[in-house]
Amino acid sequence: MSKRSGLIPATRAALTALPVEVAPRLLGGVLEVTVGKARVAVRLTEVEAYHGAGTGPEPDPGSHARMGRTARNATMWGEPGHLYVYLSHGIHSCVNVVCAPEGQAGGILLRAGAVIEGEDVAFARRPAARVARDLARGPGRLGDAVGLRHPVHDGIDAVTARPRAGASARLWLPVVARADVEAGPRVGVAGVAGTAAFPWRFWISGDPTVSPFRWGRGAGPTL
């Protein structure tokens, strides 16, 4: 695999800070996934940070790991650089990059991106998409486009690219952090966790692949 211009392979060390600190650095990075012989690469344009119990200075009520370690969220408590792949609404596999200091838990949800390689493969997996910008515009769509599936790919290592269940993943990070990054409340997260109290959603300003914003249940601009 050749080195990508302006990007470097992700390392454990680069992902050991708090998710809210690491998340903006993923923007403009690339997630490459190979399933069988089919490869799809997505340039990341929108992400959200989530902290587990005891991670960071304030509890995150929107996190899957807010109550501690469970069978579902175990990957979030492991080594940085693995991918936490969970099932949303019983249908879509959503992809998170695990990152946090040692002994803590956290993940960065990959909310959206632009398919830069393997567009034909992504269209085959996402036949409802009418235009390229919609292939990975939203976390469920992104998971479908790259081909990672819960539960077989949960825990796949995006640092070593070691194969798991017929797939491999590699995360690339920008050498220089982007300056055109915006931040705001997370999409569709219920209660205070989805308000301006947690401006933990980050996106590339003006990028057409960024997903539409919507308030979660019980959240809103006045809370």
Short mmCIF file of C-alpha atoms in Angstrom, two decimals:
data_model
loop_
_atom_site.label_atom_id
_atom_site.label_comp_id
_atom_site.label_asym_id
_atom_site.label_seq_id
_atom_site.Cartn_x
_atom_site.Cartn_y
_atom_site.Cartn_z
CA MET A 1 0.00 0.00 0.00
CA SER A 2 1.60 3.27 -1.05
CA LYS A 3 1.76 6.29 1.19
CA ARG A 4 -0.99 8.85 0.55
CA SER A 5 0.03 12.44 -0.10
CA GLY A 6 -0.37 14.61 3.00
CA LEU A 7 -1.36 11.65 5.15
CA ILE A 8 0.42 9.29 7.54
CA PRO A 9 -0.70 5.92 8.93
CA ALA A 10 -2.47 6.25 12.29
CA THR A 11 -0.56 5.07 15.35
CA ARG A 12 -1.69 4.06 18.82
CA ALA A 13 0.14 7.09 20.24
CA ALA A 14 -1.75 9.49 17.97
CA LEU A 15 -5.06 8.13 19.30
CA THR A 16 -4.39 7.97 23.05
CA ALA A 17 -5.79 11.39 23.99
CA LEU A 18 -9.43 12.07 24.87
CA PRO A 19 -11.83 11.45 21.96
CA VAL A 20 -12.98 15.09 21.97
CA GLU A 21 -9.34 16.10 21.42
CA VAL A 22 -8.56 13.50 18.76
CA ALA A 23 -11.79 13.81 16.76
CA PRO A 24 -10.95 17.00 14.79
CA ARG A 25 -7.62 15.47 13.75
CA LEU A 26 -9.44 12.70 11.88
CA LEU A 27 -11.07 15.15 9.48
CA GLY A 28 -9.48 14.94 6.07
CA GLY A 29 -8.04 11.58 7.01
CA VAL A 30 -8.88 8.40 5.12
CA LEU A 31 -10.31 5.06 6.17
CA GLU A 32 -9.42 2.27 3.75
CA VAL A 33 -11.31 -1.01 4.02
CA THR A 34 -10.73 -4.14 1.96
CA VAL A 35 -13.33 -6.91 2.07
CA GLY A 36 -12.27 -9.87 0.00
CA LYS A 37 -10.71 -8.23 -3.06
CA ALA A 38 -12.90 -5.12 -2.97
CA ARG A 39 -11.42 -1.95 -1.51
CA VAL A 40 -13.22 1.28 -0.61
CA ALA A 41 -11.50 4.39 0.73
CA VAL A 42 -13.42 7.21 2.40
CA ARG A 43 -12.08 10.69 3.14
CA LEU A 44 -13.58 11.62 6.52
CA THR A 45 -15.60 14.84 6.63
CA GLU A 46 -17.71 14.53 9.80
CA VAL A 47 -17.11 12.82 13.16
CA GLU A 48 -18.51 12.77 16.71
CA ALA A 49 -16.66 12.13 19.98
CA TYR A 50 -18.01 9.92 22.78
CA HIS A 51 -16.45 9.34 26.22
CA GLY A 52 -16.86 6.26 28.40
CA ALA A 53 -17.45 6.24 32.15
CA GLY A 54 -14.58 7.93 33.98
CA THR A 55 -13.11 9.33 30.76
CA GLY A 56 -12.45 13.06 30.77
CA PRO A 57 -13.56 15.70 33.29
CA GLU A 58 -17.31 15.31 32.77
CA PRO A 59 -19.66 12.33 32.29
CA ASP A 60 -20.97 11.83 28.76
CA PRO A 61 -24.62 10.69 28.99
CA GLY A 62 -24.73 10.04 25.23
CA SER A 63 -22.05 7.35 25.15
CA HIS A 64 -22.61 3.59 24.83
CA ALA A 65 -19.96 3.25 27.58
CA ARG A 66 -21.51 5.78 29.98
CA MET A 67 -22.36 3.07 32.52
CA GLY A 68 -19.09 1.18 32.25
CA ARG A 69 -17.88 -1.87 30.37
CA THR A 70 -20.43 -4.27 28.85
CA ALA A 71 -20.31 -7.01 26.23
CA ARG A 72 -21.63 -4.55 23.66
CA ASN A 73 -19.09 -1.77 24.24
CA ALA A 74 -16.05 -3.86 25.22
CA THR A 75 -14.08 -2.73 22.17
CA MET A 76 -14.29 0.89 23.38
CA TRP A 77 -12.23 -0.11 26.42
CA GLY A 78 -9.46 -1.69 24.39
CA GLU A 79 -6.43 -0.47 22.47
CA PRO A 80 -6.72 2.78 20.55
CA GLY A 81 -6.91 2.28 16.80
CA HIS A 82 -9.33 -0.63 16.77
CA LEU A 83 -12.75 -0.03 15.26
CA TYR A 84 -15.88 -0.30 17.39
CA VAL A 85 -18.57 -1.50 14.99
CA TYR A 86 -22.09 -1.53 16.40
CA LEU A 87 -25.55 -2.14 15.01
CA SER A 88 -27.92 0.83 14.76
CA HIS A 89 -31.71 0.29 14.64
CA GLY A 90 -31.05 -3.40 13.99
CA ILE A 91 -29.98 -2.62 10.42
CA HIS A 92 -26.92 -0.40 9.93
CA SER A 93 -23.38 -1.13 11.07
CA CYS A 94 -21.77 2.09 12.33
CA VAL A 95 -18.01 2.53 12.60
CA ASN A 96 -16.09 4.22 15.43
CA VAL A 97 -12.37 4.72 15.94
CA VAL A 98 -11.41 3.73 19.49
CA CYS A 99 -9.29 6.30 21.29
CA ALA A 100 -8.69 7.28 24.91
CA PRO A 101 -5.92 7.26 27.49
CA GLU A 102 -4.94 3.81 28.79
CA GLY A 103 -7.58 2.28 31.06
CA GLN A 104 -10.32 4.60 29.82
CA ALA A 105 -12.89 4.23 27.08
CA GLY A 106 -13.91 6.30 24.12
CA GLY A 107 -14.82 6.28 20.49
CA ILE A 108 -15.14 8.63 17.55
CA LEU A 109 -18.15 7.92 15.37
CA LEU A 110 -17.39 8.29 11.67
CA ARG A 111 -20.50 10.19 10.63
CA ALA A 112 -19.75 10.99 7.00
CA GLY A 113 -17.16 11.02 4.26
CA ALA A 114 -16.48 11.15 0.55
CA VAL A 115 -15.73 7.91 -1.28
CA ILE A 116 -12.41 8.50 -3.08
CA GLU A 117 -11.66 4.92 -4.13
CA GLY A 118 -13.97 2.02 -4.91
CA GLU A 119 -16.97 4.12 -5.88
CA ASP A 120 -18.39 1.30 -8.00
CA VAL A 121 -18.17 -1.07 -5.04
CA ALA A 122 -19.84 1.47 -2.75
CA PHE A 123 -22.68 2.01 -5.24
CA ALA A 124 -23.21 -1.77 -5.40
CA ARG A 125 -23.51 -1.87 -1.61
CA ARG A 126 -25.66 1.28 -1.52
CA PRO A 127 -28.05 0.92 -4.49
CA ALA A 128 -30.40 3.54 -3.04
CA ALA A 129 -27.73 6.24 -3.42
CA ARG A 130 -28.42 8.40 -6.47
CA VAL A 131 -25.28 10.54 -6.37
CA ALA A 132 -21.74 9.97 -5.14
CA ARG A 133 -21.99 12.51 -2.31
CA ASP A 134 -24.66 10.36 -0.62
CA LEU A 135 -22.66 7.11 -0.60
CA ALA A 136 -21.22 7.72 2.89
CA ARG A 137 -23.30 10.70 4.04
CA GLY A 138 -24.37 9.47 7.47
CA PRO A 139 -22.89 6.82 9.79
CA GLY A 140 -25.06 3.92 8.61
CA ARG A 141 -24.36 4.74 4.97
CA LEU A 142 -20.63 5.01 5.64
CA GLY A 143 -20.61 1.60 7.33
CA ASP A 144 -22.51 0.07 4.42
CA ALA A 145 -20.24 1.72 1.84
CA VAL A 146 -17.00 0.41 3.33
CA GLY A 147 -18.48 -3.04 3.98
CA LEU A 148 -17.76 -3.44 7.69
CA ARG A 149 -20.45 -5.42 9.50
CA HIS A 150 -21.47 -5.99 13.10
CA PRO A 151 -20.59 -8.24 14.88
CA VAL A 152 -17.91 -9.96 12.77
CA HIS A 153 -15.78 -6.85 12.21
CA ASP A 154 -16.16 -5.29 15.65
CA GLY A 155 -12.63 -4.83 17.00
CA ILE A 156 -10.82 -4.86 13.65
CA ASP A 157 -7.44 -3.13 13.94
CA ALA A 158 -7.05 -0.04 11.74
CA VAL A 159 -3.44 0.54 12.86
CA THR A 160 -1.86 -2.80 11.92
CA ALA A 161 -4.46 -3.59 9.21
CA ARG A 162 -4.49 -7.17 10.46
CA PRO A 163 -7.28 -9.10 8.69
CA ARG A 164 -10.44 -10.03 10.55
CA ALA A 165 -13.37 -12.03 9.16
CA GLY A 166 -12.21 -11.54 5.58
CA ALA A 167 -11.62 -7.79 5.93
CA SER A 168 -8.81 -5.38 6.75
CA ALA A 169 -8.88 -1.68 7.61
CA ARG A 170 -6.27 1.08 7.64
CA LEU A 171 -6.69 4.57 9.05
CA TRP A 172 -4.65 7.48 7.66
CA LEU A 173 -4.37 10.84 9.43
CA PRO A 174 -3.53 14.26 8.00
CA VAL A 175 0.03 15.39 8.60
CA VAL A 176 -1.32 18.87 9.36
CA ALA A 177 -4.61 19.47 11.17
CA ARG A 178 -7.23 21.18 9.04
CA ALA A 179 -8.12 24.80 9.75
CA ASP A 180 -11.63 24.66 8.20
CA VAL A 181 -13.25 22.68 11.02
CA GLU A 182 -16.55 23.56 12.69
CA ALA A 183 -18.00 22.16 15.91
CA GLY A 184 -21.49 21.82 17.35
CA PRO A 185 -23.98 19.49 19.08
CA ARG A 186 -24.08 15.84 18.12
CA VAL A 187 -26.77 14.65 15.69
CA GLY A 188 -29.93 13.01 17.01
CA VAL A 189 -28.57 12.42 20.53
CA ALA A 190 -31.25 12.57 23.22
CA GLY A 191 -31.35 14.93 26.18
CA VAL A 192 -28.54 17.18 27.33
CA ALA A 193 -25.98 14.97 25.57
CA GLY A 194 -27.35 16.26 22.27
CA THR A 195 -27.22 19.96 23.12
CA ALA A 196 -24.65 22.73 22.97
CA ALA A 197 -23.36 21.48 26.34
CA PHE A 198 -21.58 18.81 24.31
CA PRO A 199 -20.29 20.44 21.10
CA TRP A 200 -18.53 17.19 20.21
CA ARG A 201 -19.53 16.93 16.56
CA PHE A 202 -16.84 18.15 14.16
CA TRP A 203 -17.07 18.62 10.40
CA ILE A 204 -15.28 20.17 7.45
CA SER A 205 -16.95 23.50 6.76
CA GLY A 206 -18.96 23.58 3.54
CA ASP A 207 -18.27 19.98 2.55
CA PRO A 208 -21.27 18.55 0.62
CA THR A 209 -20.95 15.09 2.18
CA VAL A 210 -21.59 16.30 5.74
CA SER A 211 -24.89 14.87 6.99
CA PRO A 212 -27.93 17.03 7.84
CA PHE A 213 -28.27 18.10 11.47
CA ARG A 214 -31.29 17.19 13.58
CA TRP A 215 -31.98 17.52 17.29
CA GLY A 216 -32.43 14.38 19.35
CA ARG A 217 -35.40 13.60 21.57
CA GLY A 218 -35.56 16.10 24.43
CA ALA A 219 -32.63 18.10 23.06
CA GLY A 220 -32.77 21.53 21.49
CA PRO A 221 -31.13 24.94 21.31
CA THR A 222 -32.78 26.18 24.50
CA LEU A 223 -31.65 23.34 26.77
#
